[in-house]
Amino acid sequence: MPTSFFGWIVFLVQQYHNSYLQGLVTTLTTSLSGTLLGCCVGFVVGMIQSIDYQKDRGALQNLLLAVPKAVCRVYVTVFRGTPMIVQAMVIYYGIAQMFGVNIPAFQAAILIITLNSGAYMAETVRGGIRSIDPGQVEGAQALGMRYMTMMAHVILPQTFRIIAPQIGNTFVANIKDTSVLNVISVTELFYTTNVVAGTYFRMFEAYTITAAIYLTLTLVFNFLLRLLENGLAGSSSYEVLSPESLAQPNER
């Protein structure tokens, strides 16, 4: 048996590298799937929340709009105001106890991350939509665009460009937050570490390995996010045309 700190780290990596790799794959799979699905939920909820009440719609239409807006507001408030570990316990154990529905741990993990990410992304999407120049909305309406057409072709493409870095930040946060899913026995990285640490009772060495893995993941993905932000920012990714240049005919 090893007698030094680094000797134990090398020993544990050699003995349990497959277990660490399996936990890493589960962590990345659940965090990526949950982030992508959460973005879809966030876009829908954010769009609903960004719809304003209008007098020309009539009382009935505004009432029908108020119901989904209220549901979305409650959803965002609840999932932004409670820890993910509590959400995991309620969804995985609470639903099974109340309704007799047994959700597999892996699917439950993706559902939990989806709902949690969707609540945060909803506010991000709503803020992104609100940041679009109102003149573009007025111009689209002047062209006779319907609301969904305007959102699909004018608002959402610009919103996505604005919030793309935040989507990446959410993914990085979810990589770390998946560690709380060990409470529902998801064999992600932290759950695997608990098993490894308990085998030889080398807690410090086992958790040091896991900390190094998490740190490496966050550094790599944060670096990629910086590259994405640099690619989306400034005129290096597109050509900015002035009104004068638009008024002049193209020279061939």
PDB file of N, CA and C in Angstrom, residues 13 46 52 76 117 130 139 159 196 203 211 226 230 247:
ATOM      1  N   VAL A  13      -6.015   6.467  -8.771  1.00  0.00           N
ATOM      2  CA  VAL A  13      -6.257   6.692 -10.196  1.00  0.00           C
ATOM      3  C   VAL A  13      -6.056   5.402 -10.978  1.00  0.00           C
ATOM      4  N   GLY A  46     -39.554  32.403 -21.151  1.00  0.00           N
ATOM      5  CA  GLY A  46     -39.119  33.790 -21.336  1.00  0.00           C
ATOM      6  C   GLY A  46     -39.959  34.530 -22.359  1.00  0.00           C
ATOM      7  N   ASP A  52     -46.501  41.551 -23.473  1.00  0.00           N
ATOM      8  CA  ASP A  52     -47.157  42.610 -22.704  1.00  0.00           C
ATOM      9  C   ASP A  52     -48.671  42.561 -22.900  1.00  0.00           C
ATOM     10  N   VAL A  76     -40.792  30.006 -12.140  1.00  0.00           N
ATOM     11  CA  VAL A  76     -39.488  30.669 -12.033  1.00  0.00           C
ATOM     12  C   VAL A  76     -39.169  30.999 -10.580  1.00  0.00           C
ATOM     13  N   SER A 117     -32.433  24.742 -14.656  1.00  0.00           N
ATOM     14  CA  SER A 117     -31.807  25.614 -15.657  1.00  0.00           C
ATOM     15  C   SER A 117     -32.844  26.442 -16.392  1.00  0.00           C
ATOM     16  N   ARG A 130     -36.041  41.927 -23.879  1.00  0.00           N
ATOM     17  CA  ARG A 130     -36.284  43.324 -23.495  1.00  0.00           C
ATOM     18  C   ARG A 130     -35.165  44.245 -23.960  1.00  0.00           C
ATOM     19  N   GLY A 139     -40.752  48.293 -36.383  1.00  0.00           N
ATOM     20  CA  GLY A 139     -40.540  48.105 -37.811  1.00  0.00           C
ATOM     21  C   GLY A 139     -41.132  46.801 -38.305  1.00  0.00           C
ATOM     22  N   THR A 159     -31.601  37.786 -29.770  1.00  0.00           N
ATOM     23  CA  THR A 159     -31.588  37.406 -28.358  1.00  0.00           C
ATOM     24  C   THR A 159     -30.600  36.281 -28.104  1.00  0.00           C
ATOM     25  N   VAL A 196     -15.223   5.470  -3.927  1.00  0.00           N
ATOM     26  CA  VAL A 196     -13.768   5.274  -3.906  1.00  0.00           C
ATOM     27  C   VAL A 196     -13.198   5.650  -2.545  1.00  0.00           C
ATOM     28  N   MET A 203     -10.061   9.764   2.244  1.00  0.00           N
ATOM     29  CA  MET A 203     -10.984  10.822   1.842  1.00  0.00           C
ATOM     30  C   MET A 203     -10.259  11.971   1.143  1.00  0.00           C
ATOM     31  N   ALA A 211     -11.670  17.073  -7.171  1.00  0.00           N
ATOM     32  CA  ALA A 211     -11.548  18.530  -7.273  1.00  0.00           C
ATOM     33  C   ALA A 211     -10.714  18.920  -8.484  1.00  0.00           C
ATOM     34  N   ARG A 226     -14.815  32.000 -23.473  1.00  0.00           N
ATOM     35  CA  ARG A 226     -14.163  33.272 -23.812  1.00  0.00           C
ATOM     36  C   ARG A 226     -13.947  33.369 -25.314  1.00  0.00           C
ATOM     37  N   ASN A 230     -15.591  36.253 -27.701  1.00  0.00           N
ATOM     38  CA  ASN A 230     -14.776  37.072 -28.599  1.00  0.00           C
ATOM     39  C   ASN A 230     -15.249  36.946 -30.038  1.00  0.00           C
ATOM     40  N   ALA A 247     -26.897  53.584 -48.635  1.00  0.00           N
ATOM     41  CA  ALA A 247     -27.528  54.430 -49.642  1.00  0.00           C
ATOM     42  C   ALA A 247     -26.760  54.428 -50.954  1.00  0.00           C
TER      43      ALA A 247
END
